[in-house]
Short mmCIF file of C-alpha atoms in Angstrom, two decimals:
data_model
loop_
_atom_site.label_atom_id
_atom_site.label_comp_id
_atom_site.label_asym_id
_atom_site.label_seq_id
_atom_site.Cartn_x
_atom_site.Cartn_y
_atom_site.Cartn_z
CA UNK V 1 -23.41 66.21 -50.77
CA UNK V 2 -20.27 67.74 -49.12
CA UNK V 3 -22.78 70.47 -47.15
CA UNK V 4 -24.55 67.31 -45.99
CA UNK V 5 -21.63 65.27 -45.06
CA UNK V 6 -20.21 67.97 -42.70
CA UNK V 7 -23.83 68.45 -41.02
CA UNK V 8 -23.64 64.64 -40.48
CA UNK V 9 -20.22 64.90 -39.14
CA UNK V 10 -20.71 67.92 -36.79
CA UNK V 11 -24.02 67.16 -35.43
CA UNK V 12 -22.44 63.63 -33.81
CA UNK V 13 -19.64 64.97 -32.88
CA UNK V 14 -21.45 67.33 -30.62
CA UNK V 15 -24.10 64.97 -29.51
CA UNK V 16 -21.66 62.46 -28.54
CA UNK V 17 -20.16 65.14 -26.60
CA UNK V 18 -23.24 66.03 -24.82
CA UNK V 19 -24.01 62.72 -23.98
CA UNK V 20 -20.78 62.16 -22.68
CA UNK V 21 -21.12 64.92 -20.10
CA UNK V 22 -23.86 63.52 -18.64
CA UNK V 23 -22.55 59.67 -18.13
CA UNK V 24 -21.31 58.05 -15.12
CA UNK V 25 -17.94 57.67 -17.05
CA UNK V 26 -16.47 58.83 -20.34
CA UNK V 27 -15.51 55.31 -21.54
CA UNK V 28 -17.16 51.82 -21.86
CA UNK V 29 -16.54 50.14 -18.66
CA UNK V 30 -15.96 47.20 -20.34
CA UNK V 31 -13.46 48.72 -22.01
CA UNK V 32 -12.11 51.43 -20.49
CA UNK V 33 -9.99 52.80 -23.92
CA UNK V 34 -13.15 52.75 -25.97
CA UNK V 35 -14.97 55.71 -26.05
CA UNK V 36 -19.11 56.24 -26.83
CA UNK V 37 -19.47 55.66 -30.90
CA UNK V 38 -22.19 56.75 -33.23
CA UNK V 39 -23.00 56.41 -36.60
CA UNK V 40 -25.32 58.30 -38.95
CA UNK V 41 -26.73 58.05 -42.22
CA UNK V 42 -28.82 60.10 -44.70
CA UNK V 43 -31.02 59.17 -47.55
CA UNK V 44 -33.01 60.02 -50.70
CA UNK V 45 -35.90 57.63 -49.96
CA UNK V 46 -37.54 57.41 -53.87
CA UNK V 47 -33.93 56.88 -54.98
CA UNK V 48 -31.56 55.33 -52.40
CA UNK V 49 -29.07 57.79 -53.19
CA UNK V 50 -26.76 58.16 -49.75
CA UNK V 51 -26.45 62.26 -49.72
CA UNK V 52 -23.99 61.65 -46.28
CA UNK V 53 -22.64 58.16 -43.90
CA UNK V 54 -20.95 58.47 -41.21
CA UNK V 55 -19.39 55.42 -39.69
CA UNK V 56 -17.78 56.19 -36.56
CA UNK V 57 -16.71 58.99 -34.19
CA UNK V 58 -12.91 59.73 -35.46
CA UNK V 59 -11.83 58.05 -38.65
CA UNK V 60 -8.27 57.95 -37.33
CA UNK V 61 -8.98 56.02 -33.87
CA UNK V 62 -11.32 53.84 -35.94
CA UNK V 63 -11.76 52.58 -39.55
CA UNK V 64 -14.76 50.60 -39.06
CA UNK V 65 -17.95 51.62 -40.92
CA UNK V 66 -20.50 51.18 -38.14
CA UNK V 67 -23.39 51.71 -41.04
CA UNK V 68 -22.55 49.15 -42.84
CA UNK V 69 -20.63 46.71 -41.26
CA UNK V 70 -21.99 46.43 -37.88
CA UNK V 71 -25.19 44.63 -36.65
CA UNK V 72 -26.57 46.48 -34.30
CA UNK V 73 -30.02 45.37 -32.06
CA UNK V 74 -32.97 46.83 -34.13
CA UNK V 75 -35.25 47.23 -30.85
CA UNK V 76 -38.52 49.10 -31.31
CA UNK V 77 -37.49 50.34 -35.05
CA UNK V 78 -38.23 47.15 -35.58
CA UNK V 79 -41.81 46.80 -34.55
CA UNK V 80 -42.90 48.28 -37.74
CA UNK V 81 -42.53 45.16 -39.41
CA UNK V 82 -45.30 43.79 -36.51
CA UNK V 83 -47.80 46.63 -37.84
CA UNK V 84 -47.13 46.26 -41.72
CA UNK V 85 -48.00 42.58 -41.43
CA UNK V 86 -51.15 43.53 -39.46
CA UNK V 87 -52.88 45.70 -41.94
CA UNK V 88 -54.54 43.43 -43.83
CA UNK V 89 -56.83 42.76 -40.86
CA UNK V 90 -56.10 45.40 -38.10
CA UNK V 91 -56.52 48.98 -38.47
CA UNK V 92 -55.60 51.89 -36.59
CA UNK V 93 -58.15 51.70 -33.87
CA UNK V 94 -57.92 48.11 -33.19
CA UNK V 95 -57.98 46.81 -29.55
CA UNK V 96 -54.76 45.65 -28.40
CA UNK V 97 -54.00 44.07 -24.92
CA UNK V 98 -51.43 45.75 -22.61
CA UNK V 99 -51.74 43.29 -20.04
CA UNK V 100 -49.02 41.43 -19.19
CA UNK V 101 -48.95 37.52 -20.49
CA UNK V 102 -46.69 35.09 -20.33
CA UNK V 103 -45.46 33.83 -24.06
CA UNK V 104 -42.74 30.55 -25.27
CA UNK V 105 -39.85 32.59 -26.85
CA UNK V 106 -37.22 29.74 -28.06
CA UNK V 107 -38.58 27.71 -25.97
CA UNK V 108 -38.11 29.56 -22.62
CA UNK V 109 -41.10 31.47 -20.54
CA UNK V 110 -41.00 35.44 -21.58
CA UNK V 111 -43.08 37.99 -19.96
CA UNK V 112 -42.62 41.67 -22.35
CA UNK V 113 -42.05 44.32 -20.03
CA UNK V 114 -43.36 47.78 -20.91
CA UNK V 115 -40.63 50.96 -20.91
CA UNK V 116 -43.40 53.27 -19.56
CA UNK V 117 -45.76 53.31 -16.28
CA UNK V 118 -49.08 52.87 -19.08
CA UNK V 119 -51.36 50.86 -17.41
CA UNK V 120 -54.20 50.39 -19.40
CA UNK V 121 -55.92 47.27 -19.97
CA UNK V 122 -56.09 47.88 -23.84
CA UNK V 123 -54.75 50.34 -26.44
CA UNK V 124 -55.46 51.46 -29.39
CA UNK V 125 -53.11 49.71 -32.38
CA UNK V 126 -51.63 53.64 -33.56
CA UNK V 127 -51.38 54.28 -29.72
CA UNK V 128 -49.59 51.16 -29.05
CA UNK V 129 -46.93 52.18 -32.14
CA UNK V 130 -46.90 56.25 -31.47
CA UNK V 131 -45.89 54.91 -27.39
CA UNK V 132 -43.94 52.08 -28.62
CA UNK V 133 -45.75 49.74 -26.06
CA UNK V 134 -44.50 46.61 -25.53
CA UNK V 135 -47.02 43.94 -24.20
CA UNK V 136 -49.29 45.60 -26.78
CA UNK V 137 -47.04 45.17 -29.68
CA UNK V 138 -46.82 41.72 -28.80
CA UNK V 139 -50.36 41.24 -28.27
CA UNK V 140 -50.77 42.22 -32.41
CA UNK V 141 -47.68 39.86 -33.16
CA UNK V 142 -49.79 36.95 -31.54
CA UNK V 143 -52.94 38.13 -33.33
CA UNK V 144 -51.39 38.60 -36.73
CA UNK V 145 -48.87 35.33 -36.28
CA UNK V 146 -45.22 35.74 -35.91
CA UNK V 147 -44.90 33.71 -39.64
CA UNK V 148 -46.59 36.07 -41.11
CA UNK V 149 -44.49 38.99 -39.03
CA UNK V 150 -41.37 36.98 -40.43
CA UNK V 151 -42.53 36.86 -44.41
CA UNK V 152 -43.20 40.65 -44.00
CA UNK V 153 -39.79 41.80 -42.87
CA UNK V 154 -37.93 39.70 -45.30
CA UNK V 155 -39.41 41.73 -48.07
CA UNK V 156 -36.97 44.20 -46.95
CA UNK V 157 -34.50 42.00 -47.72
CA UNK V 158 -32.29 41.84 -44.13
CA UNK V 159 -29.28 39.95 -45.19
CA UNK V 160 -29.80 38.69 -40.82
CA UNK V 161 -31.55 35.68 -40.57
CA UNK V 162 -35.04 35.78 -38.95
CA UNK V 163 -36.67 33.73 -36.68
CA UNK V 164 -40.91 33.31 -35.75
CA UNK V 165 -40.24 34.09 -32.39
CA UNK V 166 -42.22 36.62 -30.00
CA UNK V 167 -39.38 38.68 -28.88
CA UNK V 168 -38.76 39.47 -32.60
CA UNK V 169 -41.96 41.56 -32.37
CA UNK V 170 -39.77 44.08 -30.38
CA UNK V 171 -36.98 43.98 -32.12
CA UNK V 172 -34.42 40.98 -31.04
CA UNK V 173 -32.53 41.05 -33.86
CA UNK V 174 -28.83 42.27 -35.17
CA UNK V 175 -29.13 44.25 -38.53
CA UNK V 176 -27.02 46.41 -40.26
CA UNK V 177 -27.73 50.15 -39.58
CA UNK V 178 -27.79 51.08 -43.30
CA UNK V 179 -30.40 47.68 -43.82
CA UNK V 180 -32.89 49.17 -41.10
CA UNK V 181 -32.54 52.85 -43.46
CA UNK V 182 -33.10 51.21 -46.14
CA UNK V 183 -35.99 49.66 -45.19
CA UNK V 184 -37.69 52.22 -43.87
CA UNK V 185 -37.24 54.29 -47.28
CA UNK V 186 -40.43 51.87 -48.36
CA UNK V 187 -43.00 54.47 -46.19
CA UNK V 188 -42.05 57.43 -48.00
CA UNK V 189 -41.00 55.92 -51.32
CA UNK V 190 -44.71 55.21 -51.41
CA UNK V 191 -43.99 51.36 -51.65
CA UNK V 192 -40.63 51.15 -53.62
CA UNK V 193 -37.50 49.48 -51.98
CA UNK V 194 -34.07 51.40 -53.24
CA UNK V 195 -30.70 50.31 -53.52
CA UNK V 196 -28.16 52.29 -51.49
CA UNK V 197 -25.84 54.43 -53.60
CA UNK V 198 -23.32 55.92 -52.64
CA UNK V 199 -21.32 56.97 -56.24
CA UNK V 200 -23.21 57.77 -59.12
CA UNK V 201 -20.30 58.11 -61.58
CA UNK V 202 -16.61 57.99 -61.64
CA UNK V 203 -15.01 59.62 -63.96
CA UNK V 204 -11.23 59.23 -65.53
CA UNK V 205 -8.55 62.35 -65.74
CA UNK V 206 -10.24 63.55 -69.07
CA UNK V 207 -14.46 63.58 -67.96
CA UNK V 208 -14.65 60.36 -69.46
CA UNK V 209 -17.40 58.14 -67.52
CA UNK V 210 -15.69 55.30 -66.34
CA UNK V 211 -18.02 53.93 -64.72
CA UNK V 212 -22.01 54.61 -64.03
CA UNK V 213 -24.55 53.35 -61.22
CA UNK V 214 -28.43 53.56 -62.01
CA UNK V 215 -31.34 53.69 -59.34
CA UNK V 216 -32.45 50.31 -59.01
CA UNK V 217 -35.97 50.25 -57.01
CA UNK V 218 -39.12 47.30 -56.48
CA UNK V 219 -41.86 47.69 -55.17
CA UNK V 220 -43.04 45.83 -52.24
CA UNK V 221 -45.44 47.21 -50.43
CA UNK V 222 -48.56 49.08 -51.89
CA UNK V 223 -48.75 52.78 -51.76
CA UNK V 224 -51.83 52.89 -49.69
CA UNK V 225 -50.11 50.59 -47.34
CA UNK V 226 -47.06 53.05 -46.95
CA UNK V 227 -48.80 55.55 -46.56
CA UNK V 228 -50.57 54.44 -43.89
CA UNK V 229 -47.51 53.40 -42.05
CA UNK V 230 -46.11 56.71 -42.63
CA UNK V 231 -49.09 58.39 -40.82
CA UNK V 232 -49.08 55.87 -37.75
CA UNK V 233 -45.31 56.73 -37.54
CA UNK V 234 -46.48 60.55 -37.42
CA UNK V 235 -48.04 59.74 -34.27
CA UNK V 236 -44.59 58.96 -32.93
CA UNK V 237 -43.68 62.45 -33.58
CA UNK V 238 -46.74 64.21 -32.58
CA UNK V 239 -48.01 62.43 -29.44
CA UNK V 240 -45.25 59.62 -29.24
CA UNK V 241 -41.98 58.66 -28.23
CA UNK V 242 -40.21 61.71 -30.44
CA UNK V 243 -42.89 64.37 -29.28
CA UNK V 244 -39.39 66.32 -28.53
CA UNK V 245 -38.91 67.07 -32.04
CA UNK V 246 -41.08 70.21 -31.76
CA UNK V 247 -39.03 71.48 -28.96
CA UNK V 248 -35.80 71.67 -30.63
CA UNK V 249 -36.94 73.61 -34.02
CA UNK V 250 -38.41 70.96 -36.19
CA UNK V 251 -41.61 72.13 -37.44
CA UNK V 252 -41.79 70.47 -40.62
CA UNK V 253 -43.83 67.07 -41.23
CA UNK V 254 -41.30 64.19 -40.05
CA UNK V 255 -42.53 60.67 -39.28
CA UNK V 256 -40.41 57.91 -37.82
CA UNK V 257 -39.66 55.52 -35.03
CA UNK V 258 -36.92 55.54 -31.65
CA UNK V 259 -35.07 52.24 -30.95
CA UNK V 260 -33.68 51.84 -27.63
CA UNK V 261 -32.90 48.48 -26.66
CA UNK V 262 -32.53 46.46 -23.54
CA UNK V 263 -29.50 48.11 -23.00
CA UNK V 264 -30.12 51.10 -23.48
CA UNK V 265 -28.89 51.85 -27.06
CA UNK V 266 -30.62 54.54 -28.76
CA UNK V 267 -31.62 54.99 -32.12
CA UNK V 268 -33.69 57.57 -33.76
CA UNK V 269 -35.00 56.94 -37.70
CA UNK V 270 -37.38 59.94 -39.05
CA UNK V 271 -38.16 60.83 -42.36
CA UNK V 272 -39.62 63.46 -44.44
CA UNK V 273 -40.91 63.21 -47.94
CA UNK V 274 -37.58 64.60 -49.21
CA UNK V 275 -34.99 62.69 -47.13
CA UNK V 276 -34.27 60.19 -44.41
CA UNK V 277 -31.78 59.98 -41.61
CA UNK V 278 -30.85 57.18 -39.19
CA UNK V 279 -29.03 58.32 -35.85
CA UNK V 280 -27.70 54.98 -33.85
CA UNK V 281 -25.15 55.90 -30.92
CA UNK V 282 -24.19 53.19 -28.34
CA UNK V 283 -20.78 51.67 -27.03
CA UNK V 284 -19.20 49.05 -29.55
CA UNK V 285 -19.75 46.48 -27.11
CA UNK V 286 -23.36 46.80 -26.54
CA UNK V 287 -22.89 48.28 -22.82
CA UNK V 288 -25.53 50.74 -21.55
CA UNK V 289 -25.25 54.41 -22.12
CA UNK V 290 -27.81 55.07 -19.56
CA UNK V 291 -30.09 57.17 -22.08
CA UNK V 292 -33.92 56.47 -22.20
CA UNK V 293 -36.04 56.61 -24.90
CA UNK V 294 -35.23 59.14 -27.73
CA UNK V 295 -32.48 61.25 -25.34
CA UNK V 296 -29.22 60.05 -27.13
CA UNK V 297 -30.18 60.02 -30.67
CA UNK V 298 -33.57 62.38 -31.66
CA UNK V 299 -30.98 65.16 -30.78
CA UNK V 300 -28.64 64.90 -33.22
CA UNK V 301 -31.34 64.12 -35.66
CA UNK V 302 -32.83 67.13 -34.76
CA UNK V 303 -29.79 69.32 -34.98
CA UNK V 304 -28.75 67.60 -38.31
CA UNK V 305 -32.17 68.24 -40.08
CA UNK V 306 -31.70 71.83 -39.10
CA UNK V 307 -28.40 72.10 -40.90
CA UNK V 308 -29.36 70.82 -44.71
CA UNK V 309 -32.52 73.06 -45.12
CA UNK V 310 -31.93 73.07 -49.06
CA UNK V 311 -32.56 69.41 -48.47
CA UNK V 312 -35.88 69.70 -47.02
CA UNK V 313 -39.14 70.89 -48.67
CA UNK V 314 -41.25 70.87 -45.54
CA UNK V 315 -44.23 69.72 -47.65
CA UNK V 316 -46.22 66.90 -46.25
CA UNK V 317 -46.73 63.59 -47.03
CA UNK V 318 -48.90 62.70 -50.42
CA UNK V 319 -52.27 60.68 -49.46
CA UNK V 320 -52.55 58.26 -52.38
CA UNK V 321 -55.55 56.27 -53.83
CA UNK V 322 -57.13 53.35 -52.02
CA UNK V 323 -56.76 55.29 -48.71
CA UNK V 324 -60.48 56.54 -46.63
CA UNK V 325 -60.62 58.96 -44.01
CA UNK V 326 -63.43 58.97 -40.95
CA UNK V 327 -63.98 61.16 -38.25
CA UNK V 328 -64.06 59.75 -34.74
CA UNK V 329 -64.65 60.75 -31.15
CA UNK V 330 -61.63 60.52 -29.91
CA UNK V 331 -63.13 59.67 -26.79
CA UNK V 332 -64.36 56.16 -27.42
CA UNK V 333 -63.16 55.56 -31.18
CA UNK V 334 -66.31 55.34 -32.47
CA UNK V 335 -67.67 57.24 -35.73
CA UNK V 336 -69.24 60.44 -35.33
CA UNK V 337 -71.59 60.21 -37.79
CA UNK V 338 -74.13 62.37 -36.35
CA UNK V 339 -72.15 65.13 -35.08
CA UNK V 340 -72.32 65.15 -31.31
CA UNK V 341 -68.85 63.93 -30.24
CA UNK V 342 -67.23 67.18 -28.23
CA UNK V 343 -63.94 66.00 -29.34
CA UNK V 344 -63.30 64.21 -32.74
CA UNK V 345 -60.22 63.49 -34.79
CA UNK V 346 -58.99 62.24 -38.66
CA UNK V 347 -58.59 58.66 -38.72
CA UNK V 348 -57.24 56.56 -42.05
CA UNK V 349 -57.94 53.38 -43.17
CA UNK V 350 -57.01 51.24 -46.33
CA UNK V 351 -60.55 51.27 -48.32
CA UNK V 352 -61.11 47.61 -48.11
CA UNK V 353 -60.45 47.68 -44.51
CA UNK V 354 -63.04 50.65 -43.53
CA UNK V 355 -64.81 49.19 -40.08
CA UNK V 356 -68.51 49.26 -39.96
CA UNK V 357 -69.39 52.21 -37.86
CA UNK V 358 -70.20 49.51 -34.43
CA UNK V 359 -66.84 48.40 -34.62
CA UNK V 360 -64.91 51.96 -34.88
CA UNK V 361 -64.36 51.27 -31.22
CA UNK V 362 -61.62 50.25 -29.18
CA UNK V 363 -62.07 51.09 -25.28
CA UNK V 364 -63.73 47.97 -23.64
CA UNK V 365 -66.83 49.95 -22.02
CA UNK V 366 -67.97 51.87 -25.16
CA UNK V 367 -70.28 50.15 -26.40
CA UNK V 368 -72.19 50.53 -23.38
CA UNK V 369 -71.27 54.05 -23.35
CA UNK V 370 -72.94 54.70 -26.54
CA UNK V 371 -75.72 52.43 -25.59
CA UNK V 372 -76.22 55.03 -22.64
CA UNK V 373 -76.05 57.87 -24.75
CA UNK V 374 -78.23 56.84 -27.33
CA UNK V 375 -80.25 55.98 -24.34
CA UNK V 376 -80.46 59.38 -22.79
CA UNK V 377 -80.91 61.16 -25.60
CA UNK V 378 -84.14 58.57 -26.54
CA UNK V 379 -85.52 59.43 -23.29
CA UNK V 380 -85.37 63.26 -23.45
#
């Protein structure tokens, strides 16, 4: 889609720009000729058909195809992978700990740090993804099992090989950019894994098909299961790490997760149900850009979406079978099944994973703060 290719193009040219004017130096200080690089990608989720790539800043100072050629650190986009293989016995309003632990990561002590000043003894598990929290994510890698964590993201098929170990959970891996989209085309595509494609026919000098490429999808996930990962991922976007989107025009449902690394290499990844884009920007040899959280990338995602309405519906996501929803008090978690919770919310769960009502809890003292309610409202 030329009108998409030229959004793609313009939006990280400028964003590269701005970014630039707000670094300690123009150029990699590792290499002082080498200037900031992006790369950015959009998708047709249910199809895998690639509407717009771009693989690099200028084409003539650089050939190379950062999308698909270059294995870049997955950081937090990968920690969906930790929550997928969780929701067979987790659910949204599990108890994770965010304290900090000491874990054997290739044989070497690791303590997770977390990115942000939360200090609370335990989250909630759609907190813990929405915040991208570390020690908590790690918490429901130990509780899940980091095999099972492993045997999860290879249905995605990552051609990088993947190892059981903790710091995996958040992300210690080198994929290829247009892998990681790829992937995450499963939560909208209720399910299905695509193939990219990037030419659908070629034709000779006399409209003669030369040559034709067919959509080529499996599924791997159910769609209850995607679903449900798509709607933790909207917390990212409505109380999370990309709460910015609103601020810079995008009104529209959009799920999705940021990525910055150790180093401080951002990524952004949203989706709607029409399309998906991937935003990576970073110097080619992995030094900081002194960017935090979604700062480098959710802009140009943001400006980019803007540019290719005709490409987005703005309809929300489809709730499919096998999915229950449950009002709770957002206060302590629990169900409000009698109606006197000031303050409730929507929460989903996969049907064979509904809670009993006691356990719809997740703050350690609530259970005696329900006991005292129940109390006080026995004695009146």
């Amino acid at each position: 889609d030329t009108q998409v290719q030229e959004a793609a193009e313009t939006a990280l040219e400028r964003g590269l720009a701005r970014i630039e004017a707000g670094l300690p130096g123009t150029f990699d200080p590792a290499t002082p000729r080498a200037p900031l690089q992006g790369a950015d990608i959009v998708m047709k989720p249910q199809t895998g058909a690639v509407l717009a790539m771009v693989g690099g800043r200028d084409y003539r100072l650089s050939q190379f195809n950062r999308v698909v050629r270059a294995r870049r650190q997955a950081g937090s986009t990968f920690k969906v992978f930790t929550y997928l293989a969780s929701l067979e016995t987790h659910t949204p309003i599990s108890a994770l700990s965010n304290r900090a632990r000491t874990y054997t990561d290739n044989g070497k002590p690791w303590q997770p740090p977390n990115d942000s000043a939360l200090d609370t003894p335990e989250i909630s598990l759609r907190e813990a993804l929405a915040k991208s929290v570390n020690r908590a994510t790690v918490d429901l890698a130990m509780q899940v099992g980091m095999e099972k964590v492993v045997q999860t993201a290879k249905l995605f098929d990552f051609s990088t090989p993947l190892e059981p170990y903790p710091s995996l959970s958040l992300g210690a891996v080198d994929v290829a950019p247009i892998e990681l989209a790829r992937a995450y085309c499963v939560f909208p595509a209720a399910g299905l894994l695509p193939v990219p494609i990037g030419l659908r026919d070629v034709y000779d000098e006399n409209s003669q098909p030369l040559e034709r490429c067919h959509m080529q999808v499996r599924r791997i996930i159910p769609p209850n299961r995607a679903f449900l990962m798509t709607s933790l991922l909207r917390s990212a976007v409505l109380q999370g790490t990309a709460r910015g989107l609103a601020n810079r025009g995008i009104h529209f449902p959009v799920a999705g997760k940021t990525g910055t690394t150790n180093n401080s290499r951002d990524a952004w990844l949203g989706y709607t149900p029409d399309i998906l884009i991937l935003v990576w920007v970073g110097y080619d040899s992995g030094a900081s850009i002194h960017a935090s959280g979604a700062g480098a990338a959710l802009p140009i995602w943001a400006e980019l979406a803007r540019a290719i309405p005709h490409q987005i519906t703005g309809g929300d996501f489809g709730i499919p079978p096998g999915i229950e929803e449950r009002i709770i008090c957002s206060r302590d978690g629990f169900a409000d099944s009698e109606g006197t919770c000031p303050e409730t919310m929507p929460e989903w769960f996969l049907e064979e994973n509904v809670p009993e009502d006691s356990a719809l809890f997740y703050h350690p003292d609530s259970v005696f703060k329900r006991l005292m309610q129940k109390f006080k409202g026995t004695s009146r």
